[in-house]
Amino acid sequence: MRITIILTGCALLYLTYPAYAARNFSGGAYQSTVDTTGAAQDSLRSDTTLVRELAIGRRDSVFTDLSARFMSAAPDDIARFPAVSLQQYLKDQVAGLYVQENTGEPGSVQPMYIRGLPMPILSNKEVYQSQPLVVVDGIPLIGEHPFAFDIQQYQFNRIGPATNLLSNIDMNNIESVAVLKDLASIAVYGPLGANGVIAITTKQPGTERKISFNVYAGAAQRPTVTTINGAYENAFRKQFYDRYTATGRYSADDSYPLYLSDSLNASYYGPSNWTDSYYQTGLLYSANADISGGSERANFRFAAGHLRNQGVADETGLKRYNALFNINMKPMKWLLFSAMINGNRVQRDRNRSLRDRFATASYIPDPSSPLSPNDEIYRQYLAQFDNSFDNNATNIVEGHAKLVFDLNRVKIASRLAVDYNEGYRDLFYPRTLMEENSFASNYYGYNQRLIFDNHVTYDVKTGDRHTLFVEGGGVLQWDAFKYNYAYAYKGINDFIKINLLQSDPNNGDYLNPTAFPRQLVFKFLDYTKQNLVSFYGRGSYNFDNRYTVSLLLRSDGSSNAQPTSRWLFTPVLSVGWNIRNDLLTEGTPFSTFNLRASAGRIGRLNAFDNFSQGPSYSTQVGYTGNLITPGYNGMGVLTRPYEFGWSGYGIPWAYTDQLNIGVDLGLADERIQINLDWYTKYDRNQLLGIPSYAEFGYRQSYEAGMDVNNTGVELLMRVDAFRGAGNFSWTPSLNINYNQNKLTALPGGRDELVINNRLFRVGERIDRFWLLQNEGIYLSDAEVPVTNGQPLRYNGIPLRAGDPKWVDTNGDNLIDNNDRMLMGSIFPKVSGGFTNQFRYGKWSLDANFYFNLGRNVLNADMANRFDFVNREGAIEINAVKEITFWEKHGDYSKYPIYNPWSNVIPYRMEQDLFLENGSFLKLRTLSLGYDLTELLSKRMGTLDRLFVYCTGHNLFTLSPYTGRDPELVDFMGYDTGYGLPIPRTYTLGIRMNL
């Protein structure tokens, strides 16, 4: 495997913006004057703040996305939100951030996208390359590399625990969260931040002793569903037989499924009460405590917590154990040492769905008899899992140590940081679950990032009007990814859940599986490295708190880039104009009026080292799923990467160009705050897999030259509607984002390109569906159009009565791919959140709404339901029937009764018959709290705050979509029916500070 050198340039940017913070514009920058720890006046605390600005990055307004100032909630509000992952907390909080929560299974992966899609999403590899950078206290977190998908036949989930690595973040430890979007704020992160940055700041030590507790407990409500049985399914299918068979009844030739043939079969025609064993009311609880204190010479903070979140279906759940330790020491006036370590263990109970089990085992048993809806029989099936196990665990550690030398105007910072996570999955299925073929697998893998960065800053202030800030530095980053994976079939028996190997060194089968019975064992190991080296310099000049101009220059060298273009130079220019200070008088209604703009370029990293040397050699994955090493003259050799695809020479750096113009307004002494941003972003020179070179055995070739544009507007508005009006206050805030993406260029100057079942055309959105237009049903053969004596055909098959009325777009009397149209959009054009904060005396009430507009969902679940003739009994993964097959979804009456036996496959997915409006409005959170501090402080002298609260989450959804939930879709925009429901939860909690 090639070793990649990734140097990420930049000192990382630190932001603080708790809610209700007073903002002062100084030097062109918004600066927070709020004290969230109670120790801001301590000398060590102020020095520690300085350290964070130096060792992580200088806080300067022109480099920050000011829209973040309305996003972050107060620390206590963050801690009481019952979120398992960071994505769940952020989902309705930030304009320009879109989160896909396609299942309610605790701990599952939830992709995020900032300011649209940088590339077409065709697989999990593109999802990985589109994710924003998450930074915790200046540590850029590493993700789980998608190279393991290369050995998977099915790609629903990555091998291993497939746990959301951001579920390790304890909300109780968060002081603030910033979502950075424009180049002024993300350029300091280098190529890692090309998709945007989410910067998390944890609570810091103070010199006063403080102890706090936060505990909540609650329940995830069991879903209410409508169940069906064999009688309902038989009646549904009977209408097709009544219309399209001679006798109105099925016959042996119709291949009618046996499980529906006998109405006396109680297994399928009896009670449909399986939900008692599938759905449940899940237990939720979290307990966290922290202690901090020290002196002016040294202080610390230690926090520990435990969280449990049970899912509402299939006995899913998650447990997390976490501990965090911060320490600051100042042995000398000019020297400060700071260190942090955050350790977590996350354990998941994963779903037991047939699809995921068969995909993991790469084995599909006979699907002719689905699971019974009878609870007694379904329990017998579930009892087989008592002889199995599925242990999933993820250990995550991140930490840093840094030194800051304060030499008056010159400050030098040096830091060593690490992020490491490792995952385990031990799995066993007995013979009774796999048609007498037991299955066992073991996975271990890790992702590791090591960073060493150094930088120097210099402040110059001339008189009262001129301020100059200069910074320079370099960053070294080493990333490593590895996994070991093995699986086997046909074990000795269900009591020996390991692979028995020959232990005699003299045996020719030494360390191979035992011969009786012969096990089928498959073993995989992969390892890749990538490194980044970056050097940067930036300067910011401010004149009289009116005008600010900043320039950042950086050079990045990546080992994943080819030798002829290893380095990339990128500039970013930012300007700010404080109109309030420059042109307006003191009597103006504007308390804030700032105009800012930034423009520049930032590099994009290749995620795979396969492209770094041009044409390469590899092993080959054969039809068995095992690696094949061909032989030549009795010696093992490597081959070209036919499955991965051809990659040649001359691949340049991909990069992002972005222009951002924003205005920040504050009216009536900041009672009304408005932040408006317009942006246009071009992601250029990107690689795309082009279906080609099949004559040489390749599946595709990778070519550079794909350009994607995202243009949008973001609005954030906050109003203190009743500030100071007695004991009552109401503070509504709105964040809304409009985004429009467009494909502006394809490799080789192509105008359009078909990849799999998607069409990409220059000038169109990259997230459109490519579908046939359906206008109804032909009730008779006479209704079918005839041209030159030939009836309208679908791919050469004449259409007849009972077939769909598909539109012949080009008028050639043939329905084919040339008649499919680009329509709809997978991702929303408009999204946002609406938050209301009410306060009355000691009471508080918060309500958060979340909405998506202009998005579509393809109801693949309903397409499969109606296409029963082609799905029934088929040995393929999409024909597998889960226990939820016996659950009624959607509106059956909206679909025409086509002839399901027609050779044109009337209920195929690629038509707008199944395309629905996926817009929605959700009440995500409703929280009621009461502050008991004043009531109990006299009895408890050390009490600083005591707050009790109750919270409801995911309380209702309004949507025209007829399926289960418009959010439960994959990255292709398909509702396949497999995602577990997002639960409605209720929690009761208490927070105490001493």
PDB file of C-alpha atoms in Angstrom, residues 230 233-238 241 250-263 265 268-269 366-370 865 867-874 881 885-886 901:
ATOM      1  CA  GLY A 230     -52.098 -13.102   4.859  1.00  0.00           C
ATOM      2  CA  GLU A 233     -52.221  -9.460   1.348  1.00  0.00           C
ATOM      3  CA  ASN A 234     -54.304 -12.073  -0.451  1.00  0.00           C
ATOM      4  CA  ALA A 235     -57.155  -9.579  -0.905  1.00  0.00           C
ATOM      5  CA  PHE A 236     -54.695  -6.996  -2.209  1.00  0.00           C
ATOM      6  CA  ARG A 237     -53.373  -9.399  -4.839  1.00  0.00           C
ATOM      7  CA  LYS A 238     -56.777 -10.785  -5.735  1.00  0.00           C
ATOM      8  CA  TYR A 241     -56.141 -11.749 -10.612  1.00  0.00           C
ATOM      9  CA  TYR A 250     -54.653 -18.026  -9.367  1.00  0.00           C
ATOM     10  CA  SER A 251     -53.492 -21.356 -10.709  1.00  0.00           C
ATOM     11  CA  ALA A 252     -50.411 -23.483 -10.325  1.00  0.00           C
ATOM     12  CA  ASP A 253     -48.927 -21.783 -13.356  1.00  0.00           C
ATOM     13  CA  ASP A 254     -49.106 -18.409 -11.647  1.00  0.00           C
ATOM     14  CA  SER A 255     -46.500 -19.448  -9.071  1.00  0.00           C
ATOM     15  CA  TYR A 256     -48.726 -18.124  -6.314  1.00  0.00           C
ATOM     16  CA  PRO A 257     -46.755 -18.244  -3.052  1.00  0.00           C
ATOM     17  CA  LEU A 258     -47.496 -21.172  -0.804  1.00  0.00           C
ATOM     18  CA  TYR A 259     -47.733 -19.038   2.332  1.00  0.00           C
ATOM     19  CA  LEU A 260     -50.796 -17.296   0.832  1.00  0.00           C
ATOM     20  CA  SER A 261     -52.363 -20.351  -0.812  1.00  0.00           C
ATOM     21  CA  ASP A 262     -53.951 -21.872   2.305  1.00  0.00           C
ATOM     22  CA  SER A 263     -56.403 -19.604   4.099  1.00  0.00           C
ATOM     23  CA  ASN A 265     -52.776 -21.562   7.652  1.00  0.00           C
ATOM     24  CA  TYR A 268     -50.051 -16.271   8.041  1.00  0.00           C
ATOM     25  CA  TYR A 269     -53.847 -15.967   8.186  1.00  0.00           C
ATOM     26  CA  ASP A 366     -34.655 -19.369   0.298  1.00  0.00           C
ATOM     27  CA  PRO A 367     -37.012 -16.364   0.598  1.00  0.00           C
ATOM     28  CA  SER A 368     -40.184 -18.209  -0.466  1.00  0.00           C
ATOM     29  CA  SER A 369     -41.651 -18.214   3.062  1.00  0.00           C
ATOM     30  CA  PRO A 370     -41.361 -14.889   4.882  1.00  0.00           C
ATOM     31  CA  ARG A 865     -45.041  -4.013  -2.663  1.00  0.00           C
ATOM     32  CA  ASP A 867     -44.231  -5.467  -8.018  1.00  0.00           C
ATOM     33  CA  PHE A 868     -44.936  -8.708  -6.133  1.00  0.00           C
ATOM     34  CA  VAL A 869     -44.874 -10.861  -9.276  1.00  0.00           C
ATOM     35  CA  ASN A 870     -41.198 -10.124  -9.948  1.00  0.00           C
ATOM     36  CA  ARG A 871     -40.161  -9.924  -6.290  1.00  0.00           C
ATOM     37  CA  GLU A 872     -41.880 -13.021  -4.956  1.00  0.00           C
ATOM     38  CA  GLY A 873     -39.405 -15.833  -4.446  1.00  0.00           C
ATOM     39  CA  ALA A 874     -36.546 -14.012  -6.169  1.00  0.00           C
ATOM     40  CA  LYS A 881     -39.309  -9.567   3.264  1.00  0.00           C
ATOM     41  CA  PHE A 885     -43.708  -6.614   5.487  1.00  0.00           C
ATOM     42  CA  TRP A 886     -46.777  -7.234   7.665  1.00  0.00           C
ATOM     43  CA  TRP A 901     -47.405 -10.070 -15.316  1.00  0.00           C
TER      44      TRP A 901
END
